Amino acid sequence: MKHVAITISLIFLCLIAGALRSIGQTAIFPKGSKAPASNFTGTVWFAPLVSNDSTFNCTIGTVTFEPGSRSNWHRHPSGQILLITDGTGYTQERGRPIRVIRKGDVVKCSPNVEHWHGASKENAMTHIAVNPNTEKGLVEWLQPVTDNEYKAAYNQSKQ
Amino acid sequence: MKHVAITISLIFLCLIAGALRSIGQTAIFPKGSKAPASNFTGTVWFAPLVSNDSTFNCTIGTVTFEPGSRSNWHRHPSGQILLITDGTGYTQERGRPIRVIRKGDVVKCSPNVEHWHGASKENAMTHIAVNPNTEKGLVEWLQPVTDNEYKAAYNQSKQ
């Protein structure tokens, strides 16, 4: 009985240590505040990391999409670079097949190309968004990605 | 004896699972190749994430400094933004006190200000480096940070 108790205690200690380690390692930046429902579907978090100024002409933020959530369709006048730091998601340019994006991927969103990005259906996705050349403008928000459009993206991801 | 064997096996399984989890979680981007000894002291790794082009005018890379390693003194004609993604390090502008930088910190290196950055003495440090406005130039490399300069930084970090 003594050995069983020790074994169970050790398993719990390992689980707690693993959980603490996991919390410490995944959170590079704070999740921030909820992104506005007018531009996003589902629960999305945004934390600004670098605000705009006339020296760098560059803003940077981190965006966390909970499973199933996504941005509206939108365009960046000067383009945007996404660095996927966690999870799995989708991105799609208007009229083109979706691309599954995963931790470690880098995406260049070309200037003025209509597109959206978000989490996969099953997993959250976090990316750093870099907006260079902000003197040309940041973003033009368009209509939401409908449930049917998102479902089509999900189905494509499974092919 | 049977219980002891089970206990030891479970401890090993937990350790292996923890190690695998740790590897999976810390490595967002590959470490890349060794950075040139002409511009760095100690072992430093560099992986390019975004190469330069005339649309984005922005390069991005990830740099991993092993404990004690650092860049040479240098200047960026258009500035540089550092996003610290892991560990602890130092950065210093010429003639100013050092700043200790940690996972989650963001540093703006102003254009043409002479400075260096690197790992702390005890810990490695990884950062993403964003170079916007590359049409103005990327970097001008200067002399190495001497052992005495680095030691002074270490001593300051302990005050």
PDB file of N, CA and C in Angstrom, chain A residues 66-124:
ATOM      1  N   GLU A  66      -9.539  31.467 -30.831  1.00  0.00           N
ATOM      2  CA  GLU A  66     -10.010  30.218 -30.224  1.00  0.00           C
ATOM      3  C   GLU A  66     -10.596  29.331 -31.329  1.00  0.00           C
ATOM      4  N   PRO A  67     -10.704  28.000 -31.091  1.00  0.00           N
ATOM      5  CA  PRO A  67     -11.151  27.097 -32.166  1.00  0.00           C
ATOM      6  C   PRO A  67     -12.434  27.606 -32.833  1.00  0.00           C
ATOM      7  N   GLY A  68     -12.456  27.605 -34.164  1.00  0.00           N
ATOM      8  CA  GLY A  68     -13.636  28.032 -34.930  1.00  0.00           C
ATOM      9  C   GLY A  68     -13.716  29.524 -35.182  1.00  0.00           C
ATOM     10  N   SER A  69     -12.884  30.316 -34.515  1.00  0.00           N
ATOM     11  CA  SER A  69     -12.977  31.778 -34.686  1.00  0.00           C
ATOM     12  C   SER A  69     -12.129  32.243 -35.867  1.00  0.00           C
ATOM     13  N   ARG A  70     -12.475  33.393 -36.413  1.00  0.00           N
ATOM     14  CA  ARG A  70     -11.751  33.916 -37.592  1.00  0.00           C
ATOM     15  C   ARG A  70     -11.981  35.401 -37.750  1.00  0.00           C
ATOM     16  N   SER A  71     -11.085  36.011 -38.538  1.00  0.00           N
ATOM     17  CA  SER A  71     -11.250  37.424 -38.900  1.00  0.00           C
ATOM     18  C   SER A  71     -12.342  37.548 -39.951  1.00  0.00           C
ATOM     19  N   ASN A  72     -12.858  38.764 -40.135  1.00  0.00           N
ATOM     20  CA  ASN A  72     -13.637  39.072 -41.341  1.00  0.00           C
ATOM     21  C   ASN A  72     -12.711  39.011 -42.560  1.00  0.00           C
ATOM     22  N   TRP A  73     -13.287  39.010 -43.735  1.00  0.00           N
ATOM     23  CA  TRP A  73     -12.533  39.285 -44.945  1.00  0.00           C
ATOM     24  C   TRP A  73     -11.937  40.698 -44.783  1.00  0.00           C
ATOM     25  N   HIS A  74     -10.724  40.908 -45.254  1.00  0.00           N
ATOM     26  CA  HIS A  74     -10.102  42.230 -45.152  1.00  0.00           C
ATOM     27  C   HIS A  74      -8.935  42.361 -46.118  1.00  0.00           C
ATOM     28  N   ARG A  75      -8.445  43.588 -46.255  1.00  0.00           N
ATOM     29  CA  ARG A  75      -7.289  43.896 -47.128  1.00  0.00           C
ATOM     30  C   ARG A  75      -6.313  44.765 -46.350  1.00  0.00           C
ATOM     31  N   HIS A  76      -5.027  44.592 -46.612  1.00  0.00           N
ATOM     32  CA  HIS A  76      -4.011  45.494 -46.052  1.00  0.00           C
ATOM     33  C   HIS A  76      -3.386  46.307 -47.186  1.00  0.00           C
ATOM     34  N   PRO A  77      -3.514  47.640 -47.166  1.00  0.00           N
ATOM     35  CA  PRO A  77      -2.934  48.455 -48.241  1.00  0.00           C
ATOM     36  C   PRO A  77      -1.424  48.245 -48.409  1.00  0.00           C
ATOM     37  N   SER A  78      -0.737  47.904 -47.308  1.00  0.00           N
ATOM     38  CA  SER A  78       0.715  47.719 -47.408  1.00  0.00           C
ATOM     39  C   SER A  78       1.131  46.273 -47.111  1.00  0.00           C
ATOM     40  N   GLY A  79       0.164  45.352 -47.098  1.00  0.00           N
ATOM     41  CA  GLY A  79       0.480  43.954 -46.820  1.00  0.00           C
ATOM     42  C   GLY A  79       0.639  43.668 -45.338  1.00  0.00           C
ATOM     43  N   GLN A  80       0.775  42.396 -45.009  1.00  0.00           N
ATOM     44  CA  GLN A  80       0.959  41.989 -43.608  1.00  0.00           C
ATOM     45  C   GLN A  80       1.746  40.675 -43.584  1.00  0.00           C
ATOM     46  N   ILE A  81       2.587  40.520 -42.569  1.00  0.00           N
ATOM     47  CA  ILE A  81       3.346  39.274 -42.399  1.00  0.00           C
ATOM     48  C   ILE A  81       2.854  38.589 -41.124  1.00  0.00           C
ATOM     49  N   LEU A  82       2.504  37.299 -41.244  1.00  0.00           N
ATOM     50  CA  LEU A  82       2.048  36.526 -40.082  1.00  0.00           C
ATOM     51  C   LEU A  82       3.113  35.500 -39.702  1.00  0.00           C
ATOM     52  N   LEU A  83       3.457  35.469 -38.419  1.00  0.00           N
ATOM     53  CA  LEU A  83       4.372  34.449 -37.879  1.00  0.00           C
ATOM     54  C   LEU A  83       3.532  33.587 -36.940  1.00  0.00           C
ATOM     55  N   ILE A  84       3.272  32.341 -37.324  1.00  0.00           N
ATOM     56  CA  ILE A  84       2.384  31.487 -36.519  1.00  0.00           C
ATOM     57  C   ILE A  84       3.193  30.946 -35.334  1.00  0.00           C
ATOM     58  N   THR A  85       2.783  31.319 -34.114  1.00  0.00           N
ATOM     59  CA  THR A  85       3.568  30.932 -32.933  1.00  0.00           C
ATOM     60  C   THR A  85       2.954  29.765 -32.163  1.00  0.00           C
ATOM     61  N   ASP A  86       1.698  29.416 -32.468  1.00  0.00           N
ATOM     62  CA  ASP A  86       1.078  28.291 -31.754  1.00  0.00           C
ATOM     63  C   ASP A  86      -0.164  27.807 -32.489  1.00  0.00           C
ATOM     64  N   GLY A  87      -0.412  26.496 -32.407  1.00  0.00           N
ATOM     65  CA  GLY A  87      -1.671  25.940 -32.889  1.00  0.00           C
ATOM     66  C   GLY A  87      -1.757  25.732 -34.387  1.00  0.00           C
ATOM     67  N   THR A  88      -3.013  25.621 -34.849  1.00  0.00           N
ATOM     68  CA  THR A  88      -3.309  25.333 -36.257  1.00  0.00           C
ATOM     69  C   THR A  88      -4.473  26.200 -36.708  1.00  0.00           C
ATOM     70  N   GLY A  89      -4.381  26.733 -37.925  1.00  0.00           N
ATOM     71  CA  GLY A  89      -5.463  27.565 -38.439  1.00  0.00           C
ATOM     72  C   GLY A  89      -5.568  27.493 -39.946  1.00  0.00           C
ATOM     73  N   TYR A  90      -6.405  28.353 -40.496  1.00  0.00           N
ATOM     74  CA  TYR A  90      -6.586  28.434 -41.938  1.00  0.00           C
ATOM     75  C   TYR A  90      -6.369  29.886 -42.377  1.00  0.00           C
ATOM     76  N   THR A  91      -5.916  30.060 -43.625  1.00  0.00           N
ATOM     77  CA  THR A  91      -5.972  31.376 -44.255  1.00  0.00           C
ATOM     78  C   THR A  91      -6.389  31.171 -45.695  1.00  0.00           C
ATOM     79  N   GLN A  92      -7.051  32.168 -46.271  1.00  0.00           N
ATOM     80  CA  GLN A  92      -7.584  32.020 -47.629  1.00  0.00           C
ATOM     81  C   GLN A  92      -7.654  33.377 -48.305  1.00  0.00           C
ATOM     82  N   GLU A  93      -7.176  33.436 -49.548  1.00  0.00           N
ATOM     83  CA  GLU A  93      -7.379  34.632 -50.376  1.00  0.00           C
ATOM     84  C   GLU A  93      -8.656  34.427 -51.181  1.00  0.00           C
ATOM     85  N   ARG A  94      -9.362  35.515 -51.471  1.00  0.00           N
ATOM     86  CA  ARG A  94     -10.638  35.442 -52.200  1.00  0.00           C
ATOM     87  C   ARG A  94     -10.482  34.651 -53.515  1.00  0.00           C
ATOM     88  N   GLY A  95     -11.325  33.611 -53.677  1.00  0.00           N
ATOM     89  CA  GLY A  95     -11.334  32.833 -54.924  1.00  0.00           C
ATOM     90  C   GLY A  95     -10.256  31.761 -55.004  1.00  0.00           C
ATOM     91  N   ARG A  96      -9.487  31.596 -53.906  1.00  0.00           N
ATOM     92  CA  ARG A  96      -8.410  30.594 -53.947  1.00  0.00           C
ATOM     93  C   ARG A  96      -8.626  29.540 -52.858  1.00  0.00           C
ATOM     94  N   PRO A  97      -7.978  28.364 -53.002  1.00  0.00           N
ATOM     95  CA  PRO A  97      -8.144  27.338 -51.953  1.00  0.00           C
ATOM     96  C   PRO A  97      -7.557  27.803 -50.627  1.00  0.00           C
ATOM     97  N   ILE A  98      -8.020  27.239 -49.546  1.00  0.00           N
ATOM     98  CA  ILE A  98      -7.466  27.613 -48.240  1.00  0.00           C
ATOM     99  C   ILE A  98      -6.060  27.047 -48.081  1.00  0.00           C
ATOM    100  N   ARG A  99      -5.337  27.621 -47.139  1.00  0.00           N
ATOM    101  CA  ARG A  99      -4.027  27.078 -46.746  1.00  0.00           C
ATOM    102  C   ARG A  99      -4.084  26.789 -45.249  1.00  0.00           C
ATOM    103  N   VAL A 100      -3.719  25.563 -44.866  1.00  0.00           N
ATOM    104  CA  VAL A 100      -3.640  25.241 -43.437  1.00  0.00           C
ATOM    105  C   VAL A 100      -2.326  25.805 -42.908  1.00  0.00           C
ATOM    106  N   ILE A 101      -2.398  26.570 -41.807  1.00  0.00           N
ATOM    107  CA  ILE A 101      -1.188  27.189 -41.242  1.00  0.00           C
ATOM    108  C   ILE A 101      -0.953  26.647 -39.832  1.00  0.00           C
ATOM    109  N   ARG A 102       0.320  26.381 -39.551  1.00  0.00           N
ATOM    110  CA  ARG A 102       0.679  25.746 -38.276  1.00  0.00           C
ATOM    111  C   ARG A 102       1.848  26.479 -37.623  1.00  0.00           C
ATOM    112  N   LYS A 103       1.960  26.300 -36.308  1.00  0.00           N
ATOM    113  CA  LYS A 103       3.104  26.808 -35.530  1.00  0.00           C
ATOM    114  C   LYS A 103       4.400  26.704 -36.346  1.00  0.00           C
ATOM    115  N   GLY A 104       5.106  27.819 -36.478  1.00  0.00           N
ATOM    116  CA  GLY A 104       6.369  27.831 -37.223  1.00  0.00           C
ATOM    117  C   GLY A 104       6.223  28.326 -38.650  1.00  0.00           C
ATOM    118  N   ASP A 105       4.977  28.402 -39.165  1.00  0.00           N
ATOM    119  CA  ASP A 105       4.775  28.883 -40.542  1.00  0.00           C
ATOM    120  C   ASP A 105       4.861  30.411 -40.602  1.00  0.00           C
ATOM    121  N   VAL A 106       5.221  30.904 -41.769  1.00  0.00           N
ATOM    122  CA  VAL A 106       5.276  32.349 -42.032  1.00  0.00           C
ATOM    123  C   VAL A 106       4.420  32.623 -43.269  1.00  0.00           C
ATOM    124  N   VAL A 107       3.536  33.615 -43.194  1.00  0.00           N
ATOM    125  CA  VAL A 107       2.634  33.929 -44.310  1.00  0.00           C
ATOM    126  C   VAL A 107       2.816  35.394 -44.686  1.00  0.00           C
ATOM    127  N   LYS A 108       3.018  35.658 -45.987  1.00  0.00           N
ATOM    128  CA  LYS A 108       3.013  37.035 -46.471  1.00  0.00           C
ATOM    129  C   LYS A 108       1.661  37.297 -47.121  1.00  0.00           C
ATOM    130  N   CYS A 109       0.898  38.236 -46.574  1.00  0.00           N
ATOM    131  CA  CYS A 109      -0.385  38.633 -47.159  1.00  0.00           C
ATOM    132  C   CYS A 109      -0.096  39.841 -48.057  1.00  0.00           C
ATOM    133  N   SER A 110      -0.216  39.656 -49.378  1.00  0.00           N
ATOM    134  CA  SER A 110       0.158  40.720 -50.323  1.00  0.00           C
ATOM    135  C   SER A 110      -0.758  41.938 -50.190  1.00  0.00           C
ATOM    136  N   PRO A 111      -0.228  43.132 -50.502  1.00  0.00           N
ATOM    137  CA  PRO A 111      -1.036  44.348 -50.412  1.00  0.00           C
ATOM    138  C   PRO A 111      -2.313  44.250 -51.233  1.00  0.00           C
ATOM    139  N   ASN A 112      -3.402  44.718 -50.635  1.00  0.00           N
ATOM    140  CA  ASN A 112      -4.702  44.855 -51.315  1.00  0.00           C
ATOM    141  C   ASN A 112      -5.326  43.557 -51.796  1.00  0.00           C
ATOM    142  N   VAL A 113      -4.850  42.419 -51.336  1.00  0.00           N
ATOM    143  CA  VAL A 113      -5.474  41.141 -51.688  1.00  0.00           C
ATOM    144  C   VAL A 113      -6.463  40.772 -50.578  1.00  0.00           C
ATOM    145  N   GLU A 114      -7.734  40.573 -50.978  1.00  0.00           N
ATOM    146  CA  GLU A 114      -8.786  40.273 -50.002  1.00  0.00           C
ATOM    147  C   GLU A 114      -8.572  38.859 -49.443  1.00  0.00           C
ATOM    148  N   HIS A 115      -8.601  38.730 -48.113  1.00  0.00           N
ATOM    149  CA  HIS A 115      -8.327  37.419 -47.491  1.00  0.00           C
ATOM    150  C   HIS A 115      -8.878  37.393 -46.062  1.00  0.00           C
ATOM    151  N   TRP A 116      -8.802  36.226 -45.445  1.00  0.00           N
ATOM    152  CA  TRP A 116      -9.132  36.095 -44.018  1.00  0.00           C
ATOM    153  C   TRP A 116      -8.181  35.084 -43.396  1.00  0.00           C
ATOM    154  N   HIS A 117      -8.094  35.098 -42.057  1.00  0.00           N
ATOM    155  CA  HIS A 117      -7.348  34.066 -41.347  1.00  0.00           C
ATOM    156  C   HIS A 117      -8.016  33.788 -40.011  1.00  0.00           C
ATOM    157  N   GLY A 118      -7.789  32.563 -39.514  1.00  0.00           N
ATOM    158  CA  GLY A 118      -8.417  32.196 -38.249  1.00  0.00           C
ATOM    159  C   GLY A 118      -7.933  30.854 -37.761  1.00  0.00           C
ATOM    160  N   ALA A 119      -8.568  30.384 -36.678  1.00  0.00           N
ATOM    161  CA  ALA A 119      -8.212  29.088 -36.097  1.00  0.00           C
ATOM    162  C   ALA A 119      -8.825  27.971 -36.929  1.00  0.00           C
ATOM    163  N   SER A 120      -8.320  26.756 -36.740  1.00  0.00           N
ATOM    164  CA  SER A 120      -8.984  25.584 -37.300  1.00  0.00           C
ATOM    165  C   SER A 120     -10.216  25.289 -36.444  1.00  0.00           C
ATOM    166  N   LYS A 121     -11.009  24.326 -36.912  1.00  0.00           N
ATOM    167  CA  LYS A 121     -12.239  24.001 -36.183  1.00  0.00           C
ATOM    168  C   LYS A 121     -11.913  23.367 -34.821  1.00  0.00           C
ATOM    169  N   GLU A 122     -10.821  22.572 -34.791  1.00  0.00           N
ATOM    170  CA  GLU A 122     -10.529  21.804 -33.565  1.00  0.00           C
ATOM    171  C   GLU A 122      -9.502  22.474 -32.649  1.00  0.00           C
ATOM    172  N   ASN A 123      -8.655  23.351 -33.203  1.00  0.00           N
ATOM    173  CA  ASN A 123      -7.538  23.901 -32.420  1.00  0.00           C
ATOM    174  C   ASN A 123      -7.484  25.414 -32.466  1.00  0.00           C
ATOM    175  N   ALA A 124      -6.977  25.992 -31.389  1.00  0.00           N
ATOM    176  CA  ALA A 124      -6.705  27.432 -31.380  1.00  0.00           C
ATOM    177  C   ALA A 124      -5.486  27.721 -32.261  1.00  0.00           C
TER     178      ALA A 124
END
